[in-house]
Coordinates of C-alpha atoms and ligand atoms in Angstrom, one line a residue:
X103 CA -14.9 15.8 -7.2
X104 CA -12.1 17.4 -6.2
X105 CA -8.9 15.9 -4.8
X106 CA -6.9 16.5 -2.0
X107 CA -4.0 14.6 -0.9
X108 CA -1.0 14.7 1.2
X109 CA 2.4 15.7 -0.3
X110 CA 5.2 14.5 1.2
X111 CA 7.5 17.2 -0.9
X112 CA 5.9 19.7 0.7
X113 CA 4.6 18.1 3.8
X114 CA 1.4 19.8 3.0
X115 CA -2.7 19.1 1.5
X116 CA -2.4 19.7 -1.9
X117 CA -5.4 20.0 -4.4
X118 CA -4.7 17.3 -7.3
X119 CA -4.1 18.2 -10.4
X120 CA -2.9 15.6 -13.0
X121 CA -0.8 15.9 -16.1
X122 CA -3.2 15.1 -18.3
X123 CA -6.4 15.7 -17.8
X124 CA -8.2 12.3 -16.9
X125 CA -5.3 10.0 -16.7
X126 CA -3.4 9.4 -13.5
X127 CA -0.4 7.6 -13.6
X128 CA 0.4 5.9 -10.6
X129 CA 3.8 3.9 -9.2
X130 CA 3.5 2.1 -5.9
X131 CA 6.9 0.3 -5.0
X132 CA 5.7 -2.9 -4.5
X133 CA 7.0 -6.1 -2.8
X134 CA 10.1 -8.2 -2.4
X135 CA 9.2 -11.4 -3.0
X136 CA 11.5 -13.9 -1.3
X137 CA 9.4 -14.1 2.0
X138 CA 5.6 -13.9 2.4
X139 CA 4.6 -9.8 3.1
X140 CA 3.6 -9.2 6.5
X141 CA 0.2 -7.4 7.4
X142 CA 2.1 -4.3 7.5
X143 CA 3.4 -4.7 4.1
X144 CA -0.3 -4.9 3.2
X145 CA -1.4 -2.3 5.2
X146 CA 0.4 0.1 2.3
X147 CA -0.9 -1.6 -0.3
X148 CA -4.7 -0.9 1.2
X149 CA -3.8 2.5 1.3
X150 CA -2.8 1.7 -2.5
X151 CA -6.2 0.4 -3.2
X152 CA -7.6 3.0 -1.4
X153 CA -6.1 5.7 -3.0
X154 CA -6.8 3.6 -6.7
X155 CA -10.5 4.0 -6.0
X156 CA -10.6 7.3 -4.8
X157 CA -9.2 8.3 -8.0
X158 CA -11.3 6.1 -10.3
X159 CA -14.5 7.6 -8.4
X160 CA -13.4 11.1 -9.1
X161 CA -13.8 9.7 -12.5
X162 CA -9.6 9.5 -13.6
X163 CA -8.5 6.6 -15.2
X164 CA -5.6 5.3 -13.7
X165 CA -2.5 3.6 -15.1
X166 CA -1.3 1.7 -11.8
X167 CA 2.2 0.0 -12.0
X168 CA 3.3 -1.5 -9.4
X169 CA 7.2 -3.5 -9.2
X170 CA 8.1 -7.0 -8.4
X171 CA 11.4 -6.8 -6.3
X172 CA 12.1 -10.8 -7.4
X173 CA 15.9 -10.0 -7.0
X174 CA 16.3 -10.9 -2.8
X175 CA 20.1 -8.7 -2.8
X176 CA 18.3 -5.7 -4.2
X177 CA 16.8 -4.5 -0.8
X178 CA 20.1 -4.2 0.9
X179 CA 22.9 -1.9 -1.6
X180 CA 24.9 -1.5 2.1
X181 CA 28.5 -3.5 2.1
X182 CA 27.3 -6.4 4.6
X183 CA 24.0 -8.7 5.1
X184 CA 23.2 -11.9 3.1
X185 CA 21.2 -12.6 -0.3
X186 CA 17.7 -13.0 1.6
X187 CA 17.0 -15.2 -1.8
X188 CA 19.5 -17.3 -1.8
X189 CA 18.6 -18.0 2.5
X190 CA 15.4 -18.4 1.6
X191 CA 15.7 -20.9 -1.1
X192 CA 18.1 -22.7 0.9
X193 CA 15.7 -23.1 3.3
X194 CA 13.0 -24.7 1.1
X195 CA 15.1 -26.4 -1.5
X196 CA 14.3 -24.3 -4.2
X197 CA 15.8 -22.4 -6.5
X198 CA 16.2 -18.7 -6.3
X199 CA 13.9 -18.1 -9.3
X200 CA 11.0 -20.7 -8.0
X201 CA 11.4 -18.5 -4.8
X202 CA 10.5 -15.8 -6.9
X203 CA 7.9 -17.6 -8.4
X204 CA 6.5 -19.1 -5.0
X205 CA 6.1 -15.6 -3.4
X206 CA 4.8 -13.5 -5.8
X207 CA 2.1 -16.2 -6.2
X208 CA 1.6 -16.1 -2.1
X209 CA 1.6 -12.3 -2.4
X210 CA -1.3 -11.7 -5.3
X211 CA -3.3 -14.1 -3.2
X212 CA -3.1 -12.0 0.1
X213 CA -3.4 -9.0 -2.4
X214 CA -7.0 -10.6 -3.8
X215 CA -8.0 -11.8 -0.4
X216 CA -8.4 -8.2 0.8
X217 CA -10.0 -6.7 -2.4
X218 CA -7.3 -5.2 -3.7
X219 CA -7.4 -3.8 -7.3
X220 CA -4.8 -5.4 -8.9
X221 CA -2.0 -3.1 -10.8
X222 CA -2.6 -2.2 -14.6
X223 CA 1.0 -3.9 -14.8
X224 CA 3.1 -5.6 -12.2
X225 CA 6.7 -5.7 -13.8
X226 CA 9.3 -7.9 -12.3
X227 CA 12.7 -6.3 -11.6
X228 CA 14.7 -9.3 -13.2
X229 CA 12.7 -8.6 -16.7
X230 CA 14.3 -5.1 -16.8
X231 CA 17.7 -5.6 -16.4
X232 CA 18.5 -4.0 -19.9
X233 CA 16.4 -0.9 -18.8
X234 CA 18.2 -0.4 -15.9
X235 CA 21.6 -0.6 -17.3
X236 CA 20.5 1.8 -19.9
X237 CA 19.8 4.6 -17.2
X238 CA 23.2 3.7 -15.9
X239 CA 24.3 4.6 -19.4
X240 CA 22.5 7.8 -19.1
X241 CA 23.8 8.9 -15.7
X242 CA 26.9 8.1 -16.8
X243 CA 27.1 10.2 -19.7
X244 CA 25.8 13.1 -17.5
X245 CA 28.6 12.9 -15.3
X246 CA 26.3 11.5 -12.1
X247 CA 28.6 8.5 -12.0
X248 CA 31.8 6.7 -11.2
X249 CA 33.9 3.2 -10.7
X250 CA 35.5 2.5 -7.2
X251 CA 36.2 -1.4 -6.6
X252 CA 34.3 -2.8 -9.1
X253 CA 31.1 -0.9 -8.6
X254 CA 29.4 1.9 -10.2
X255 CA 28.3 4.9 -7.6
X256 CA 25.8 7.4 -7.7
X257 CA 27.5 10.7 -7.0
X258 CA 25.2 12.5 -4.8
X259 CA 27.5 15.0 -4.3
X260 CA 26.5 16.1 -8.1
X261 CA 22.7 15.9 -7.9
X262 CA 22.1 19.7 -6.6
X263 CA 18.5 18.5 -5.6
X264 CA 19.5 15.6 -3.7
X265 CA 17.7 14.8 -0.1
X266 CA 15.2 17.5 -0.8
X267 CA 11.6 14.5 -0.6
X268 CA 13.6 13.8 3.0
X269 CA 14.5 17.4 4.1
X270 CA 17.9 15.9 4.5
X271 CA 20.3 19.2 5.0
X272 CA 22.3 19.5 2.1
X273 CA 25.7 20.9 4.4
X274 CA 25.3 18.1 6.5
X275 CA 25.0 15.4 3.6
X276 CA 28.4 16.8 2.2
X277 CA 30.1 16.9 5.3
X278 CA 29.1 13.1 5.7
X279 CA 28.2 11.0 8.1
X280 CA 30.7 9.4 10.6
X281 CA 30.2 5.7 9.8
X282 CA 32.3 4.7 6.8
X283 CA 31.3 1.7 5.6
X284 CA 32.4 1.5 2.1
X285 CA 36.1 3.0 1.1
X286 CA 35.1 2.9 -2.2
X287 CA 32.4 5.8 -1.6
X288 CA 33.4 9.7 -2.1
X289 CA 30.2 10.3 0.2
X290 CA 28.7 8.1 2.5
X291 CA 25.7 8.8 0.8
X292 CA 26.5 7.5 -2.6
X293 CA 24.9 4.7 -3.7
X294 CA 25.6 1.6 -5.8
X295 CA 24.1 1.4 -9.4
X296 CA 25.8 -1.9 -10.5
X297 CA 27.4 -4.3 -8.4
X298 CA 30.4 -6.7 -9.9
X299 CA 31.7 -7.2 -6.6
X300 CA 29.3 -9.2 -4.9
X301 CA 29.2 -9.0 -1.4
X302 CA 27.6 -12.6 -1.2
X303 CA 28.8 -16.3 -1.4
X304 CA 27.2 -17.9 -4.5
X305 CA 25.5 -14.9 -6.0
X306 CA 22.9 -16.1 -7.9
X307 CA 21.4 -13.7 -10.4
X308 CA 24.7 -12.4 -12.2
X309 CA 23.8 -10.1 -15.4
X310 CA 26.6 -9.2 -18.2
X311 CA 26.7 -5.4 -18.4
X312 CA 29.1 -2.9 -19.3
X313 CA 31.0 -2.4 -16.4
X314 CA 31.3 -6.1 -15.7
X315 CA 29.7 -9.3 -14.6
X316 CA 27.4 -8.5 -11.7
X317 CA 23.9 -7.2 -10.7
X318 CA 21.7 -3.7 -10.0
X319 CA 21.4 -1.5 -7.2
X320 CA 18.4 -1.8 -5.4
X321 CA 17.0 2.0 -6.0
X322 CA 17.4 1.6 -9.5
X323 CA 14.4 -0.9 -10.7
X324 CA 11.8 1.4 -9.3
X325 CA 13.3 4.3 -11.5
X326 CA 14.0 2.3 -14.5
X327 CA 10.3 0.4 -14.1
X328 CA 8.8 3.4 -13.7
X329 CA 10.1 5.4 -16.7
X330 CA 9.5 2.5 -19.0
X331 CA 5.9 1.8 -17.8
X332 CA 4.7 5.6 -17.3
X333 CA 6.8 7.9 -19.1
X334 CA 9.6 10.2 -17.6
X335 CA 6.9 12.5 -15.6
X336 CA 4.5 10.8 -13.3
X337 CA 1.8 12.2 -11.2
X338 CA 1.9 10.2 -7.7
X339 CA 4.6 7.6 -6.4
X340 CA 3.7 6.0 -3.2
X341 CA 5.2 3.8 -0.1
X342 CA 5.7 2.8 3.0
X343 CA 7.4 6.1 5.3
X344 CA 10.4 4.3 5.7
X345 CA 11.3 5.0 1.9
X346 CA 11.0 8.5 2.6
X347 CA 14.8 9.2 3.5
X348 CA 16.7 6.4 0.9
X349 CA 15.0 4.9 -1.0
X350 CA 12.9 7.6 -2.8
X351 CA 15.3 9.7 -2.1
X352 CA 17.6 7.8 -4.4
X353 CA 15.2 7.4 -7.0
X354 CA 14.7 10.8 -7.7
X355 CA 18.0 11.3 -8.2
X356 CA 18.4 8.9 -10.7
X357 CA 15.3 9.8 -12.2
X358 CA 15.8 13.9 -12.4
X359 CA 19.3 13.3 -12.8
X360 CA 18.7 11.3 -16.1
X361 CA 15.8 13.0 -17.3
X362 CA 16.6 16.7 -16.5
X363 CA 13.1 16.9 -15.5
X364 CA 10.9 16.9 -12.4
X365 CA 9.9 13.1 -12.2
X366 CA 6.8 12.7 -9.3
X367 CA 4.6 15.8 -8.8
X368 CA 2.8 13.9 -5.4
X369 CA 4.4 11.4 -2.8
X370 CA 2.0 9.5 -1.0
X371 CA 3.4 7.7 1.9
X372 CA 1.6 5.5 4.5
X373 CA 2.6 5.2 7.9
X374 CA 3.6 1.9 9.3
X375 CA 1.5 -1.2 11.2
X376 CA 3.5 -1.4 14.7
X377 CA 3.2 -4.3 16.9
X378 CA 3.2 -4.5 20.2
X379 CA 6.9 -5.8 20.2
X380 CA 8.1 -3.1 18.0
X381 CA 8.3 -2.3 14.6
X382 CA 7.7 -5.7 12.6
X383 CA 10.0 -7.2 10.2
X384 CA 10.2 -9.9 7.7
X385 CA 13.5 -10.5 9.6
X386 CA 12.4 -9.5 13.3
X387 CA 11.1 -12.8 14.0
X388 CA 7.4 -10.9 15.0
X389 CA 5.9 -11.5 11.6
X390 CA 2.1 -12.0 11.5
X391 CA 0.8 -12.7 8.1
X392 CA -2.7 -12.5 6.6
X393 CA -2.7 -16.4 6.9
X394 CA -2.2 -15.8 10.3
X395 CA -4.8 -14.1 11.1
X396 CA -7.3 -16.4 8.6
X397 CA -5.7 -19.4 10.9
X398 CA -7.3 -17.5 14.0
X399 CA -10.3 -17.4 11.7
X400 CA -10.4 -13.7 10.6
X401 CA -12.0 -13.2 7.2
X402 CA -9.3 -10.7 5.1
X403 CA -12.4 -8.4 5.1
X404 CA -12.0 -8.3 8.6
X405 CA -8.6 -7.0 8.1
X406 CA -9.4 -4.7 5.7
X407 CA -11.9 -2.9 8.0
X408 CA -9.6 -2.9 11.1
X409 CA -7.4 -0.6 8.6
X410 CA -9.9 1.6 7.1
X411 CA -10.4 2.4 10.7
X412 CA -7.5 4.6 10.6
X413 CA -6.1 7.9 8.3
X414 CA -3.2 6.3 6.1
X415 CA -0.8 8.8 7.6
X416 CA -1.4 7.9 11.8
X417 CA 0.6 4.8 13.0
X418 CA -1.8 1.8 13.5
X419 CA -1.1 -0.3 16.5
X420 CA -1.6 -3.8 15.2
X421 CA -4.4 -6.0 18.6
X422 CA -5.8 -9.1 18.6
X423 CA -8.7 -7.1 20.3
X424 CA -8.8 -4.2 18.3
X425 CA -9.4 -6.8 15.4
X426 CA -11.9 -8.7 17.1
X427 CA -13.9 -5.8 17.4
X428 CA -13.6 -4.8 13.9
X429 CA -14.8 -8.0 13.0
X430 CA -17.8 -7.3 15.2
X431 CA -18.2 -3.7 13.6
X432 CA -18.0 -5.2 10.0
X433 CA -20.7 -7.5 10.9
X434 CA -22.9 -5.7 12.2
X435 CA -22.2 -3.7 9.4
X436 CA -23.4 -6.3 6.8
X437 CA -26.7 -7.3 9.1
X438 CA -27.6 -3.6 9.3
X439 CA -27.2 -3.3 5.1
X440 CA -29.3 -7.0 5.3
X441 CA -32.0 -5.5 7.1
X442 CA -32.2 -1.9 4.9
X443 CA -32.1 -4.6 1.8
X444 CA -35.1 -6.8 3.2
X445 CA -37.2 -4.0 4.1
X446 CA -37.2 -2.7 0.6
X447 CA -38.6 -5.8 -0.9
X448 CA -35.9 -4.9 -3.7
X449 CA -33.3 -6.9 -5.7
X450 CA -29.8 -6.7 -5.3
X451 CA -29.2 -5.0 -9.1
X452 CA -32.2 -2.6 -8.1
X453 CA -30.0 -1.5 -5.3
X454 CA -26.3 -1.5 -7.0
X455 CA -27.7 0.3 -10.2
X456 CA -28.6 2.9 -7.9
X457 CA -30.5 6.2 -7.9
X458 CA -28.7 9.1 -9.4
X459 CA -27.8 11.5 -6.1
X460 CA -30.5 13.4 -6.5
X461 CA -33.3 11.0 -6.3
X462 CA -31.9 10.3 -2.8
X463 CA -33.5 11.7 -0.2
X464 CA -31.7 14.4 1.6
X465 CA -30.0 12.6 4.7
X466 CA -29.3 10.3 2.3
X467 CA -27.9 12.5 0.0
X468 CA -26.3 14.9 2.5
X469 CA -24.1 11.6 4.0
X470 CA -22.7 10.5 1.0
X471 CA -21.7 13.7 -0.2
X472 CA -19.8 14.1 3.6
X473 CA -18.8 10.5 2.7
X474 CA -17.0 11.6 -0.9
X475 CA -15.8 14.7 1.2
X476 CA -14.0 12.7 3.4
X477 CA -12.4 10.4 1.1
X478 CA -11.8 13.5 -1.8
X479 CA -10.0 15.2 1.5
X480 CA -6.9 13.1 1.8
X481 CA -8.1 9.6 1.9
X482 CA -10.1 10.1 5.6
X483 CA -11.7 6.5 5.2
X484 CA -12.1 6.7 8.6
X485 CA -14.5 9.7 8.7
X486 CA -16.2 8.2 5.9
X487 CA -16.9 4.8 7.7
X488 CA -18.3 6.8 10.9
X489 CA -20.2 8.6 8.0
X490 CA -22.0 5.8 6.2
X491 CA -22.8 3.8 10.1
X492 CA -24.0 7.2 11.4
X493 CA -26.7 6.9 8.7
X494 CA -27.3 3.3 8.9
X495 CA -28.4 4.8 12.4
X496 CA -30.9 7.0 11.3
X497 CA -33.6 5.5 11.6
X498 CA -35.4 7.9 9.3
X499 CA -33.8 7.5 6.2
X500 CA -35.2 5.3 3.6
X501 CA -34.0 1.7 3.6
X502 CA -33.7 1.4 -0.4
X503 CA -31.8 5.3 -0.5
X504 CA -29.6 3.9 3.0
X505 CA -28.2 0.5 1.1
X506 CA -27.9 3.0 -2.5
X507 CA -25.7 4.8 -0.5
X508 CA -23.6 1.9 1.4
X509 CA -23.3 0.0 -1.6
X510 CA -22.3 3.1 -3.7
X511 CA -19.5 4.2 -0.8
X512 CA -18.4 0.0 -0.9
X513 CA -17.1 0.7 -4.1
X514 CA -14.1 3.1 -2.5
X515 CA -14.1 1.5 0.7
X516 CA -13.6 -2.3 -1.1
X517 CA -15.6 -4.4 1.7
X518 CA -17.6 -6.9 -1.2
X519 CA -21.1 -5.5 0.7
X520 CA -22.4 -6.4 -2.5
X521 CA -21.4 -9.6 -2.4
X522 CA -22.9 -10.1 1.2
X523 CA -26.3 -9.0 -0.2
X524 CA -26.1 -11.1 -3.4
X525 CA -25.6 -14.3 -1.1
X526 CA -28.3 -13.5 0.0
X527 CA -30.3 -13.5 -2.8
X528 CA -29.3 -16.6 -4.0
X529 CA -30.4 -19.4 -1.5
X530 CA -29.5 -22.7 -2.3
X531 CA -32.4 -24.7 -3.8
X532 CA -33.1 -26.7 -0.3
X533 CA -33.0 -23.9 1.9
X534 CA -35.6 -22.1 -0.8
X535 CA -37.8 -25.0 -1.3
X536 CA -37.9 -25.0 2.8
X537 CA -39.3 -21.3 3.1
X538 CA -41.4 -22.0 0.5
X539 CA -42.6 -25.1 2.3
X540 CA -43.1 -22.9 5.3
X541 CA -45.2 -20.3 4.0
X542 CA -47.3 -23.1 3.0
X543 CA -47.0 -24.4 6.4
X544 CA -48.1 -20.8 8.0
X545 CA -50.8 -20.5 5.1
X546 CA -52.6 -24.0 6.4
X547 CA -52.1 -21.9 10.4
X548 CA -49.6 -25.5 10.7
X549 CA -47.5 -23.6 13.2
X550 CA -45.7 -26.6 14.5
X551 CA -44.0 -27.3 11.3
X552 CA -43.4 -23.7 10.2
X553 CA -41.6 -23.7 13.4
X554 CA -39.7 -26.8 13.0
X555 CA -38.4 -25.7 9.6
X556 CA -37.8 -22.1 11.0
X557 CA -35.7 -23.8 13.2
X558 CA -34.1 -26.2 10.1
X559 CA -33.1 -23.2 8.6
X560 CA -31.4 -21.5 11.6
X561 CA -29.5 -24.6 11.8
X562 CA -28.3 -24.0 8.3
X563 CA -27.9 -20.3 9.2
X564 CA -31.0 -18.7 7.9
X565 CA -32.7 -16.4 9.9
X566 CA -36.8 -16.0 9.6
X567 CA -38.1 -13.0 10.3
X568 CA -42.4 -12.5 10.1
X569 CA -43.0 -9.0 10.1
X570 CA -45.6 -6.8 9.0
X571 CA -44.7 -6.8 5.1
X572 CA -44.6 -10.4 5.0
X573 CA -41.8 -12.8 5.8
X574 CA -38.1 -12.2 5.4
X575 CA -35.1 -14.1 5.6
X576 CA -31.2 -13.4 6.4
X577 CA -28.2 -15.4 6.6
X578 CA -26.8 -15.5 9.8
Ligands
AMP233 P1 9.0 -4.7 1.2 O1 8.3 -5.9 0.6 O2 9.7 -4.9 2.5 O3 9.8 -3.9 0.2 O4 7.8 -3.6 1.6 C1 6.7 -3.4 0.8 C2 6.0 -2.2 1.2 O5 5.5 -2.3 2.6 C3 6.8 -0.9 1.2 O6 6.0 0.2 0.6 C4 7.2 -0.6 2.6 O7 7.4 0.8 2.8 C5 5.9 -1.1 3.3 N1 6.1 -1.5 4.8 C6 7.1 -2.2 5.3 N2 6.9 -2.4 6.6 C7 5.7 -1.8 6.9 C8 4.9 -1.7 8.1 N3 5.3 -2.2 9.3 N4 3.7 -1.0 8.0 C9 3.3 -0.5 6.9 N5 4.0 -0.6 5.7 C10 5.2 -1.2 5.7
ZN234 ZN1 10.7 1.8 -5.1

């Protein structure tokens, strides 16, 4: 299976091609934990997850590392704004560190909820502080670096390759730009490695370093993390867009500028979840949370569908409506794989083990190949999904080769169908005993109690259904 993907270097489809041969090593920047992440938020980290198993079924193995921003000042390296951390603990009369704590907890359970494959490591910027002052070292030495009142810059100015991810123009970057916020900059550009001069009251996380008492620049952790975790070359860094133009940009420089080397051969970058109000914000006051919509009683699932609805790299307008009716579609989704299921008189492992391809039938055969297509041709879950219900359609392919097939695309597109079919299989003992009561019932021509217990069970959410091949049941 070969890969293409979307390089934001080049702003082209690129085929994949790792460093080593069947390892891919993957850095996603992950979240900042002093607030809960917003459905946007987790809109990249689907695209993560989808990307993860896209990789994994082309058959790499891939070493995913993903960062815990637990140090609330490190999103923000501008001159003004307040220690999120500190507000937040504050606010719920905890300490900065069981802030931390509280959100990266709140975050891996919104992560789990919507099948996420969690990161081979998840390292937490405040474990790496050594690290990160050690590639300060490095820069230094290389003459990327200096002091201006009390903080250590990144010189931009001396990073030949610098803006090149953003197409920033390099003229124009020298010139600078007309706001001048910090005096202490040579470029308005330059960015803060190490902070002693903390721009908040009752800085919190304060680290002993070389150049003083004080903390890291936010751009650094995701360098430093990365280069311990992976190596000094990696083969795909992803994000939201919005890193596109600083953040990333920064990294690289740190990275290349330390290293000498080229750092990320593919950027991945999702585009953003909008609402109706605008872009949404942790601080916008228009946050919507995946607790928000369980509260309206989604299922996560029902999330997770709404997005693969849509390529990773279009903008996704975030509506109550729209998400209704991806509930509906994933539904009916999960009745039409009950149906295929029951028709085959098959178990659930019969159907999961799965044919090889070429005992499949040929529509069978000929949609999941269109459905790895899609995915192997830069992500298209969409495609795919219109794929795998156009031949739930089809009436004419075999049921056992049609849920073979959904079941075996389920594993990229993460929506637990197995799951659905195993609770299927396993009936509580009641509900069991009662079908078996009213086969009994139908055996002995007893119709009014095989219809009184049909009608038991529909109570409890059963479904009969006396066809031809016998009687079948689904869960409502
Ligand atoms: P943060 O926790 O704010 O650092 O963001 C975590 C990830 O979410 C980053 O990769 C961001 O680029 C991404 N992100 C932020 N806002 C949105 C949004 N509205 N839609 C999609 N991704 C977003
Ligand atoms: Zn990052």
């Amino acid at each position: 299976m070969d890969l293409h993907l979307h390089n934001t270097l080049t702003r082209s489809i690129e085929r994949f091609v790792p460093i080593e041969e069947d390892e891919v090593r993957l850095y996603c920047c992950g979240p900042t934990v002093y607030n809960y992440a917003h459905i946007g938020n987790l809109r990249t980290y689907v695209f993560e997850d989808l990307l993860r198993r896209v990789l994994e079924r082309a058959g790499y193995r891939v070493n995913h590392v993903m960062n815990i921003t637990d140090v609330g000042h490190l999103t923000d390296d501008s001159d003004d704004g307040e220690d999120k951390m500190i507000i937040g603990a504050r606010e719920r009369g905890m300490s900065v560190w069981e802030i931390a704590e509280f959100f990266t907890d709140a975050f891996f359970r919104d992560f789990d909820l919507l099948n996420n494959t969690r990161p081979t490591v998840a390292p937490r910027a405040t474990g790496h502080i050594q690290e990160m002052q050690d590639l300060i070292t490095t820069l230094e030495a290389k003459g990327y670096t200096y002091q201006a009142g009390g903080n250590v810059y990144f010189e931009i100015g001396k990073f030949s390759e610098y803006g090149r991810l953003a197409l920033l123009d390099r003229q124009q970057l020298m010139a600078g730009a007309r706001i001048e916020v910090d005096e202490g900059k040579r470029n308005p550009h330059d960015f803060v490695l190490w902070f002693t001069n903390s721009k908040f009251e009752h800085q919190a996380m304060q680290w002993d370093s070389p150049w003083g008492r004080g903390y890291p620049g936010w751009h650094l952790e995701c360098s430093a993390m990365s280069m311990k975790h992976l190596g000094d070359r990696i083969d795909i860094h992803c994000g939201g867009v919005d890193h596109v133009n600083v953040h990333h940009t920064n990294e690289i420089a740190q990275s290349e500028g330390a290293t000498g080397k080229k750092w990320v051969n593919y950027w991945l970058h999702a585009e953003f979840l909008i609402m109706p109000s605008g872009r949404m914000g942790k601080s916008k006051g228009n946050m919507v949370t995946l607790s928000t919509l369980v509260d309206e009683g989604y299922d996560p699932l029902d999330y997770r569908y709404f997005l693969l609805g849509a390529h990773y790299r279009t903008q996704l307008s975030f509506a109550w409506d729209a998400l209704a009716a991806a509930r509906a579609a994933r539904k009916s989704l999960i009745r039409q794989l009950q149906d295929a299921h029951a028709r085959t008189g098959l178990s659930v492992d019969d159907l999961v083990g799965g044919s090889a391809r070429d005992q499949l039938g040929a529509t069978a055969r000929g949609a999941l190949d269109a459905i790895d297509d899609a995915f192997a041709h830069d992500l298209n879950a969409p495609k795919a999904l219109g794929l795998l219900r156009a031949m739930l359609n089809d009436g004419t392919v075999d049921p056992a080769d049609a849920a073979r097939v959904a079941l075996d695309a389920d594993r990229v597109f993460g929506l637990r169908l197995v799951d659905e079919l195993r609770r299927d299989d396993e009936l509580p003992d009641d509900l069991a005993s009662l079908i078996r009561e009213r086969e009994r019932a139908r055996r002995d021509r007893d119709y009014a109690s095989a219809d009184r217990i049909r009608d038991r069970l529909q109570a409890a959410g059963v479904r009969i259904e006396d066809g031809p091949d016998g009687t079948v049941w689904k869960r409502e």
